[in-house]
Amino acid sequence: MRDSGQDSLLTFLGGMAVGAIAMLLFAPESGAQLRQRLGRYAREAGEELAEEGAAAWERGRQAVDSAVERGKDYVEGARETMRDKASAITDEIGDRYEEIRQGRGAK
């Protein structure tokens, strides 16, 4: 599934192509003027495309950074849980050992 950024980019590129064709068909300009206008139009389209690309890159970088942070938080939570469980098990073993050593037997 494409995101709205991709849809916007495809819509922009499609509109650019339709506009260029319409301009060529209906332009009452000389060849030199038409080439100048097409060059300006191409530069503007290229700049906008570069801006869209940079924005998409930044969104992707932010998504990766966010995923890494969530992963680190998850791992740290798992470590803490394991430490707590290990401590509880160690305490239980110590308690059972003391019961056995004192001759009371296991519960």
Tab-separated table of C-alpha atoms in Angstrom:
chain	number	residue	atom	x	y	z
A	1	MET	CA	0.000	0.000	0.000
A	2	ARG	CA	1.374	3.415	-0.926
A	3	ASP	CA	1.363	6.297	1.486
A	4	SER	CA	-0.099	9.706	0.718
A	5	GLY	CA	3.389	11.093	-0.015
A	6	GLN	CA	3.842	8.617	-2.850
A	7	ASP	CA	0.342	9.331	-4.131
A	8	SER	CA	1.044	13.059	-4.040
A	9	LEU	CA	4.298	12.588	-5.920
A	10	LEU	CA	2.653	10.439	-8.591
A	11	THR	CA	-0.182	12.952	-8.924
A	12	PHE	CA	2.346	15.766	-9.256
A	13	LEU	CA	4.340	13.931	-11.930
A	14	GLY	CA	1.179	13.014	-13.837
A	15	GLY	CA	-0.041	16.604	-13.701
A	16	MET	CA	3.347	17.800	-14.879
A	17	ALA	CA	3.214	15.498	-17.908
A	18	VAL	CA	-0.353	16.497	-18.829
A	19	GLY	CA	0.518	20.169	-18.399
A	20	ALA	CA	3.597	19.865	-20.602
A	21	ILE	CA	1.625	18.162	-23.358
A	22	ALA	CA	-1.161	20.747	-23.189
A	23	MET	CA	1.396	23.553	-23.251
A	24	LEU	CA	3.030	22.140	-26.382
A	25	LEU	CA	-0.307	21.720	-28.143
A	26	PHE	CA	-1.749	25.138	-27.340
A	27	ALA	CA	1.333	27.358	-27.043
A	28	PRO	CA	1.332	30.333	-29.449
A	29	GLU	CA	5.021	30.938	-28.698
A	30	SER	CA	8.114	30.736	-30.837
A	31	GLY	CA	10.430	27.770	-30.450
A	32	ALA	CA	12.972	29.777	-28.439
A	33	GLN	CA	10.328	31.037	-26.026
A	34	LEU	CA	8.866	27.572	-25.697
A	35	ARG	CA	12.276	26.033	-24.955
A	36	GLN	CA	12.925	28.742	-22.363
A	37	ARG	CA	9.589	28.105	-20.681
A	38	LEU	CA	10.097	24.323	-20.778
A	39	GLY	CA	13.543	24.741	-19.216
A	40	ARG	CA	12.130	26.901	-16.421
A	41	TYR	CA	9.273	24.457	-15.892
A	42	ALA	CA	11.700	21.521	-15.768
A	43	ARG	CA	13.943	23.323	-13.236
A	44	GLU	CA	10.974	24.126	-11.001
A	45	ALA	CA	9.693	20.562	-11.241
A	46	GLY	CA	13.166	19.231	-10.429
A	47	GLU	CA	13.439	21.501	-7.398
A	48	GLU	CA	10.038	20.411	-6.122
A	49	LEU	CA	10.916	16.776	-6.705
A	50	ALA	CA	14.179	17.255	-4.777
A	51	GLU	CA	12.259	18.859	-1.900
A	52	GLU	CA	9.761	15.979	-1.843
A	53	GLY	CA	12.635	13.491	-1.878
A	54	ALA	CA	14.394	15.262	0.995
A	55	ALA	CA	11.166	15.357	3.010
A	56	ALA	CA	10.542	11.652	2.353
A	57	TRP	CA	14.135	10.855	3.379
A	58	GLU	CA	13.687	12.796	6.625
A	59	ARG	CA	10.395	11.022	7.415
A	60	GLY	CA	12.092	7.676	6.804
A	61	ARG	CA	15.044	8.606	9.020
A	62	GLN	CA	12.692	9.679	11.803
A	63	ALA	CA	10.728	6.432	11.511
A	64	VAL	CA	13.938	4.389	11.783
A	65	ASP	CA	15.135	6.427	14.774
A	66	SER	CA	11.775	5.942	16.480
A	67	ALA	CA	11.819	2.186	15.837
A	68	VAL	CA	15.356	1.923	17.229
A	69	GLU	CA	14.345	3.789	20.392
A	70	ARG	CA	11.278	1.568	20.883
A	71	GLY	CA	13.487	-1.490	20.405
A	72	LYS	CA	15.987	-0.242	22.988
A	73	ASP	CA	13.164	0.429	25.461
A	74	TYR	CA	11.753	-3.066	24.883
A	75	VAL	CA	15.147	-4.724	25.392
A	76	GLU	CA	15.800	-2.726	28.569
A	77	GLY	CA	12.366	-3.702	29.920
A	78	ALA	CA	13.069	-7.357	29.155
A	79	ARG	CA	16.454	-7.135	30.902
A	80	GLU	CA	14.857	-5.605	33.983
A	81	THR	CA	12.171	-8.298	34.060
A	82	MET	CA	14.821	-11.023	33.775
A	83	ARG	CA	16.869	-9.466	36.593
A	84	ASP	CA	13.772	-9.358	38.799
A	85	LYS	CA	12.902	-12.989	38.004
A	86	ALA	CA	16.497	-14.125	38.577
A	87	SER	CA	16.569	-12.311	41.909
A	88	ALA	CA	13.263	-13.892	42.959
A	89	ILE	CA	14.506	-17.356	41.984
A	90	THR	CA	17.781	-16.813	43.841
A	91	ASP	CA	15.870	-15.710	46.940
A	92	GLU	CA	13.563	-18.739	46.725
A	93	ILE	CA	16.514	-21.110	46.357
A	94	GLY	CA	18.207	-19.462	49.346
A	95	ASP	CA	15.048	-19.828	51.438
A	96	ARG	CA	14.649	-23.507	50.499
A	97	TYR	CA	18.312	-24.173	51.221
A	98	GLU	CA	17.990	-22.649	54.687
A	99	GLU	CA	14.858	-24.728	55.392
A	100	ILE	CA	16.642	-27.900	54.365
A	101	ARG	CA	19.801	-26.987	56.282
A	102	GLN	CA	17.810	-26.327	59.436
A	103	GLY	CA	16.097	-29.675	59.066
A	104	ARG	CA	12.595	-28.478	58.401
A	105	GLY	CA	12.353	-30.020	54.941
A	106	ALA	CA	10.688	-28.654	51.866
A	107	LYS	CA	7.207	-27.188	52.003
